[in-house]
mmCIF file of C-alpha atoms in Angstrom:
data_model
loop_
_atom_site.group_PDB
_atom_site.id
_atom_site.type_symbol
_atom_site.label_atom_id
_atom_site.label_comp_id
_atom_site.label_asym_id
_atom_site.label_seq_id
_atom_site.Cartn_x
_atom_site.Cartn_y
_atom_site.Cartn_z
ATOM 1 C CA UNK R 134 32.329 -37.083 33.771
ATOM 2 C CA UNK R 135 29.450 -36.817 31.204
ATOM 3 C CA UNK R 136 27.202 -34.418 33.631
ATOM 4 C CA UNK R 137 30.040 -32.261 33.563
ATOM 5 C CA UNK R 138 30.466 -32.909 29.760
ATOM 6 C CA UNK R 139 26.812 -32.239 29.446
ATOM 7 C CA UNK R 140 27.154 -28.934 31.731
ATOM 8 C CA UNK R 141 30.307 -27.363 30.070
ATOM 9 C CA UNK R 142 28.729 -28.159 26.461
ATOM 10 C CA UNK R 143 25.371 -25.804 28.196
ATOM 11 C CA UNK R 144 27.495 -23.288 29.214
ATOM 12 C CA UNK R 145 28.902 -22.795 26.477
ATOM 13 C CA UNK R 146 26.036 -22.949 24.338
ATOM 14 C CA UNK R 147 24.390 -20.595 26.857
ATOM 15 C CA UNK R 148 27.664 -18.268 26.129
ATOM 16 C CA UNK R 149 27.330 -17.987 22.671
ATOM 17 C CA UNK R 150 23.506 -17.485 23.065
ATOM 18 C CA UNK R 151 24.333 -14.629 25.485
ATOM 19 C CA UNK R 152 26.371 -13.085 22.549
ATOM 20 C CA UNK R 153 24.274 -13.773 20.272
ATOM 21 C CA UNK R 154 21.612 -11.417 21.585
ATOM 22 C CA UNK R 155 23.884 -8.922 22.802
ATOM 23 C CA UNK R 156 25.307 -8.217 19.017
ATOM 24 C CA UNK R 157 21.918 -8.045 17.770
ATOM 25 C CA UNK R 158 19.461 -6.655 20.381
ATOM 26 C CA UNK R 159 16.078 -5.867 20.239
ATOM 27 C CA UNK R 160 14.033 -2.948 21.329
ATOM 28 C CA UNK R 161 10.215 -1.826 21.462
ATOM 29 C CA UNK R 162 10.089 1.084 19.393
ATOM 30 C CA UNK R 163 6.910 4.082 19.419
ATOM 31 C CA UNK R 164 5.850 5.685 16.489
ATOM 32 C CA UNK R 165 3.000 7.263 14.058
ATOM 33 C CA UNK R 166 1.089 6.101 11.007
ATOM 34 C CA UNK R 167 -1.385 7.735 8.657
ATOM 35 C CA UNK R 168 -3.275 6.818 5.169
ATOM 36 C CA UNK R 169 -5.886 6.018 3.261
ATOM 37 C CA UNK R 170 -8.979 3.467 3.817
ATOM 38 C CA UNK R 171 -11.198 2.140 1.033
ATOM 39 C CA UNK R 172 -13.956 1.517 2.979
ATOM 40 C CA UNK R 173 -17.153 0.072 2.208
ATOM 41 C CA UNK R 174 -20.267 -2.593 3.815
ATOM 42 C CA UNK R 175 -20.941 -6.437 3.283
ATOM 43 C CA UNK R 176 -24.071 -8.373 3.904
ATOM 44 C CA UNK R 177 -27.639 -7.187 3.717
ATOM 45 C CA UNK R 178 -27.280 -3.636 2.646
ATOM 46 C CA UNK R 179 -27.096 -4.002 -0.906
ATOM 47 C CA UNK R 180 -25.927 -1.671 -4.232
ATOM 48 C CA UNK R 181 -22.867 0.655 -1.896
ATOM 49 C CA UNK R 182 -20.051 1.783 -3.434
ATOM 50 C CA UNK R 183 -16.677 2.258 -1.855
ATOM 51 C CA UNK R 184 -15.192 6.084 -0.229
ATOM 52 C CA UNK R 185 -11.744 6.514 0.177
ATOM 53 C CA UNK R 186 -11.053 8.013 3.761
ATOM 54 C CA UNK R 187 -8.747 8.474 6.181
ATOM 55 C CA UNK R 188 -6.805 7.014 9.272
ATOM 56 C CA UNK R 189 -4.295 7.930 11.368
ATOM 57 C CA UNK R 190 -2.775 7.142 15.060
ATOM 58 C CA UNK R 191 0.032 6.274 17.419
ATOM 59 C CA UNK R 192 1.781 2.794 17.301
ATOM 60 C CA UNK R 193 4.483 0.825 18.961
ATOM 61 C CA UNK R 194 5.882 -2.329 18.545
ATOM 62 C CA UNK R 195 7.574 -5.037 21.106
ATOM 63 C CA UNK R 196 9.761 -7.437 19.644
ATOM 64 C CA UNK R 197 9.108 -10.940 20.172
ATOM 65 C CA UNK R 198 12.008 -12.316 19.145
ATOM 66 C CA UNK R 199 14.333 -11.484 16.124
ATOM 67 C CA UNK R 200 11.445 -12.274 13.181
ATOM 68 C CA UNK R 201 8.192 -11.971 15.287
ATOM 69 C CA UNK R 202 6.863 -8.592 16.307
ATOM 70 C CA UNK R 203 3.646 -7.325 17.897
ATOM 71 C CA UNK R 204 2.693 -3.933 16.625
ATOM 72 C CA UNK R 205 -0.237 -2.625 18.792
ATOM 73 C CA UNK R 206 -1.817 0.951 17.434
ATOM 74 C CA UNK R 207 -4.561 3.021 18.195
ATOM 75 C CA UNK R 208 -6.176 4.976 15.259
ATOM 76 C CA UNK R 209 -8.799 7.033 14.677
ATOM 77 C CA UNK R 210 -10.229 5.436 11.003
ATOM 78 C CA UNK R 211 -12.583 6.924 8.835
ATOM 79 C CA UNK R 212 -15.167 4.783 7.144
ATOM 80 C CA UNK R 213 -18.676 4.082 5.645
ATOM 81 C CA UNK R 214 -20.192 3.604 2.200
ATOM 82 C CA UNK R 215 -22.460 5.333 -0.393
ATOM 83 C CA UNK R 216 -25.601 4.420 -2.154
ATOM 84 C CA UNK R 217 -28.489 5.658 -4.355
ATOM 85 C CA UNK R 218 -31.449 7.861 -2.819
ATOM 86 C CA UNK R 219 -34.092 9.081 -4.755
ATOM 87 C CA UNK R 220 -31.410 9.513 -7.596
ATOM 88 C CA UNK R 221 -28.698 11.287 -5.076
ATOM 89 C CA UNK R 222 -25.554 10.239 -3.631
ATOM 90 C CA UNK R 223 -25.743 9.511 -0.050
ATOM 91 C CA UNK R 224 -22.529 9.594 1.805
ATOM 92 C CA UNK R 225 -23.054 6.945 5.133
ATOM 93 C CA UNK R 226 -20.205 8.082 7.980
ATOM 94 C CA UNK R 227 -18.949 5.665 10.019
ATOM 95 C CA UNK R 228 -15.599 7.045 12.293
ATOM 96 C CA UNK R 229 -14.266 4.686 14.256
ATOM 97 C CA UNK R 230 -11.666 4.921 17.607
ATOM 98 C CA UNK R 231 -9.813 1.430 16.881
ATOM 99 C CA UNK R 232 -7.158 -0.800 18.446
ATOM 100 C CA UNK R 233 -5.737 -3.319 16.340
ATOM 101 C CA UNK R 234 -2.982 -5.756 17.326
ATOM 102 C CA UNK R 235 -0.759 -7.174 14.634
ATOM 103 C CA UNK R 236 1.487 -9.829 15.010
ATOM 104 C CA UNK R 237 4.669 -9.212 11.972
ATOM 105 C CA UNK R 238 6.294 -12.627 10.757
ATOM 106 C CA UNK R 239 9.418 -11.078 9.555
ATOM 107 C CA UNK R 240 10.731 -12.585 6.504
ATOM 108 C CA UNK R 241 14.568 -11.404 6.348
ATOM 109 C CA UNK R 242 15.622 -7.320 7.814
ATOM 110 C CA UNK R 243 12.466 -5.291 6.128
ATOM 111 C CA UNK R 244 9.463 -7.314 4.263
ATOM 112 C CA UNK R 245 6.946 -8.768 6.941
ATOM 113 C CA UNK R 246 3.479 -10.703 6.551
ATOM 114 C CA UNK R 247 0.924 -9.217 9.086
ATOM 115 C CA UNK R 248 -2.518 -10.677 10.708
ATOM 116 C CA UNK R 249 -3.952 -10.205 13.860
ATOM 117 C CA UNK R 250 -7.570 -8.856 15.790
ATOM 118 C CA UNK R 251 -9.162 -4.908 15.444
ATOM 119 C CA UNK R 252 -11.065 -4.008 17.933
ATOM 120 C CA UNK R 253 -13.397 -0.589 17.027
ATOM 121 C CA UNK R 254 -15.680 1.551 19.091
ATOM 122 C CA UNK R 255 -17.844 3.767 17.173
ATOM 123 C CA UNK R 256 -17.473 7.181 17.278
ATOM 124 C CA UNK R 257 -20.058 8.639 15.379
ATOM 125 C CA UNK R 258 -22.271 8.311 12.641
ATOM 126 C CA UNK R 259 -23.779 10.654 10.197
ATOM 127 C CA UNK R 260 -25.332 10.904 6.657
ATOM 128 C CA UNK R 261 -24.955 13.664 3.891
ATOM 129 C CA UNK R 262 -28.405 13.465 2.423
ATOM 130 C CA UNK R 263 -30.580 14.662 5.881
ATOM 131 C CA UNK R 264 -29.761 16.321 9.045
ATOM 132 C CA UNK R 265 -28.701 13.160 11.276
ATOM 133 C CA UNK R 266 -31.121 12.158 13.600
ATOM 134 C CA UNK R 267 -30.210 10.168 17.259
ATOM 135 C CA UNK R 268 -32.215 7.259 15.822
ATOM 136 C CA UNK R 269 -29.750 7.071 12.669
ATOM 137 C CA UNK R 270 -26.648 6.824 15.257
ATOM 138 C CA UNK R 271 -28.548 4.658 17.584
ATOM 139 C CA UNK R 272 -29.096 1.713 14.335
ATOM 140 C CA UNK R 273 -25.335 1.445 14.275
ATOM 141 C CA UNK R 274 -23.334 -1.065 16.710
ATOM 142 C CA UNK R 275 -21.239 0.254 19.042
ATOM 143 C CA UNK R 276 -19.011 -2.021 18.978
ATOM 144 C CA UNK R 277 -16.852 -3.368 15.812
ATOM 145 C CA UNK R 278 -14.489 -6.485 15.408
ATOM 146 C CA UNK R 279 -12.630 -7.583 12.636
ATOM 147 C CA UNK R 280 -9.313 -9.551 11.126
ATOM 148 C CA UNK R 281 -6.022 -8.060 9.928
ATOM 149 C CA UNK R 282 -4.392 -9.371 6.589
ATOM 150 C CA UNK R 283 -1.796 -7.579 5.025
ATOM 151 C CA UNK R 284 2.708 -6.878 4.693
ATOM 152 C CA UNK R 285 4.435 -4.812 5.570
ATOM 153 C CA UNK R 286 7.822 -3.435 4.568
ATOM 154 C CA UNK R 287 10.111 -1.179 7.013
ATOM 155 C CA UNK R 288 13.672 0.284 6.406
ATOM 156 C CA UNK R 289 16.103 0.277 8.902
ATOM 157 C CA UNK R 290 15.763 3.842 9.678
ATOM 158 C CA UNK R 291 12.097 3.711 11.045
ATOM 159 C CA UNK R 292 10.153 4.565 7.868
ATOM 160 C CA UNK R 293 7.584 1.621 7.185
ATOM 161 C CA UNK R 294 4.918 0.750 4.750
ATOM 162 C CA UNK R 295 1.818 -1.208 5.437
ATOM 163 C CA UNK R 296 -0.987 -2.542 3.158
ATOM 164 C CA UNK R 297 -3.616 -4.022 5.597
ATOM 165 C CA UNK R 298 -7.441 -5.655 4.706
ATOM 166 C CA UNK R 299 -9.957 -5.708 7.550
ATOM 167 C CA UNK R 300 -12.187 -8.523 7.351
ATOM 168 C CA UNK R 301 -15.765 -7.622 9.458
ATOM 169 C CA UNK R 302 -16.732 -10.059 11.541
ATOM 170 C CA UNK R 303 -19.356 -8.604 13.737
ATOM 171 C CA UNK R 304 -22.663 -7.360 12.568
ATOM 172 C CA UNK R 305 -22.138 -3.227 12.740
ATOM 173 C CA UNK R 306 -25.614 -3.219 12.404
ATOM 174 C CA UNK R 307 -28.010 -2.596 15.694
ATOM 175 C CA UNK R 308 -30.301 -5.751 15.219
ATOM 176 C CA UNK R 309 -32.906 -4.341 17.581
ATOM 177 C CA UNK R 310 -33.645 -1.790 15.517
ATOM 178 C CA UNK R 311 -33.463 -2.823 12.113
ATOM 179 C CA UNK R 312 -33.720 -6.531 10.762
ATOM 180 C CA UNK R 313 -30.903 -6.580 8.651
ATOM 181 C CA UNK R 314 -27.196 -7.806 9.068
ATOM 182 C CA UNK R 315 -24.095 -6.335 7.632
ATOM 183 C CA UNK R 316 -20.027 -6.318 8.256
ATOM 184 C CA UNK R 317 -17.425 -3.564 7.800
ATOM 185 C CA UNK R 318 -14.739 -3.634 4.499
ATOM 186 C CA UNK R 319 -11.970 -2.015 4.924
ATOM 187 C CA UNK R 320 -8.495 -1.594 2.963
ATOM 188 C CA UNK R 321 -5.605 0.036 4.203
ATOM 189 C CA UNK R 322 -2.143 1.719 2.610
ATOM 190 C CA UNK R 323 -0.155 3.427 5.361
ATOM 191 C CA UNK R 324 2.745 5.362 5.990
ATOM 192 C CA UNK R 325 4.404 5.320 9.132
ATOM 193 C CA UNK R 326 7.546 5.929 11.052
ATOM 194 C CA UNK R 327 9.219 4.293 14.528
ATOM 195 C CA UNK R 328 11.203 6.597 16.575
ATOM 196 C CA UNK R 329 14.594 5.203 17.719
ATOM 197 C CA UNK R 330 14.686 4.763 21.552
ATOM 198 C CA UNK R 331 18.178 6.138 23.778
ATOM 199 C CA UNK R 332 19.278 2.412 23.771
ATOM 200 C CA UNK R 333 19.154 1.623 19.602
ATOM 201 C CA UNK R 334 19.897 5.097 18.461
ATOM 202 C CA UNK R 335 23.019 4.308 15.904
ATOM 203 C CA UNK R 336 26.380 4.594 17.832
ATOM 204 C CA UNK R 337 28.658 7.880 16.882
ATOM 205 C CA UNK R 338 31.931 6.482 16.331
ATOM 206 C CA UNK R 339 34.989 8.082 18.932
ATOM 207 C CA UNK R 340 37.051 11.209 17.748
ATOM 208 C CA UNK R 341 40.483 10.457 18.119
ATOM 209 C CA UNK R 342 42.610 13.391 18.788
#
């Protein structure tokens, strides 16, 4: 009598689990995002100031469950830094292809606290104050990893907000070249939308004639 006690009380638990979901599914949803970076260096390389660039790229996100999300994007993120030459502004380019992935702690229907890994390949490299040489490419890593802090907020529509900082990590600079070591500092505020999918587009309610 109690195993079936025990197996009605899980069915019925399993029931209401069952219709739980169902009234309030979840769906990955594919989208955009664009905005500006306040990018500058860390470390050895000393006396930069900031630029204010760009980024933009594709994104989707796969729900986890109904407050934990995984956003996973792939942007194309313009960065570097500027210092003093000889009494000039020299702009440094650094334009990386990256691929961060964001896990969104969801904190009620729209405001979200973000962190997760970015992954960066460089691009290319250039500098304003000389015609760029291979060798000024070739001092840069290839490779680029950082950490994701930020929030997020996103309306129930598809339109979200993001304000992101990406801690460097790895040394961007090619130590075989040059004895020095410095990291990537980057700020984010993006603008974004999710496109609805066939299955969580809103419901048109029935004509009746």
């Amino acid at each position: 009598m109690k195993k079936l006690n025990v197996l009605l009380i899980g069915l019925i638990t399993a029931t209401f689990s069952l219709n739980a979901q169902d009234d309030n599914p979840l769906f990955t949803r594919a989208g955009f995002k664009a905005g500006l970076n306040y990018a500058n260096v860390t470390g050895d390389i000393e006396d930069t100031d900031a630029r204010i660039r760009m980024h933009l790229g594709a994104v989707i996100e796969f729900p986890i469950s109904q407050q934990i999300y995984i956003q996973a994007e792939v942007l194309y993120s313009a960065q570097g830094y500027t210092f003093d030459e000889n009494g000039e502004e020299n702009k440094i380019s650094l334009n990386y292809l990256a691929l961060p992935i964001i896990s969104k702690f969801y904190f009620g229907n729209h405001f979200s606290l973000e962190t997760g890994p970015r992954f960066a390949t460089l691009a290319n490299a250039s500098e304003s104050a000389d015609d760029t040489p291979d060798e000024f490419f070739d001092s840069f890593q290839d490779f680029d990893f950082g950490w994701i802090f930020g929030a997020g907020y996103k309306l129930e529509s598809g339109l979200f907000f993001q304000l992101h900082y990406n801690l460097g990590i790895s040394n961007i600079i090619n130590t075989d070249i040059i004895d020095i070591s410095s990291n990537n500092s980057l700020a984010q505020l993006s603008v974004g939308y999710l496109f609805k999918t066939k299955n969580n587009r809103r419901q048109e309610p029935a004509i009746q004639e």
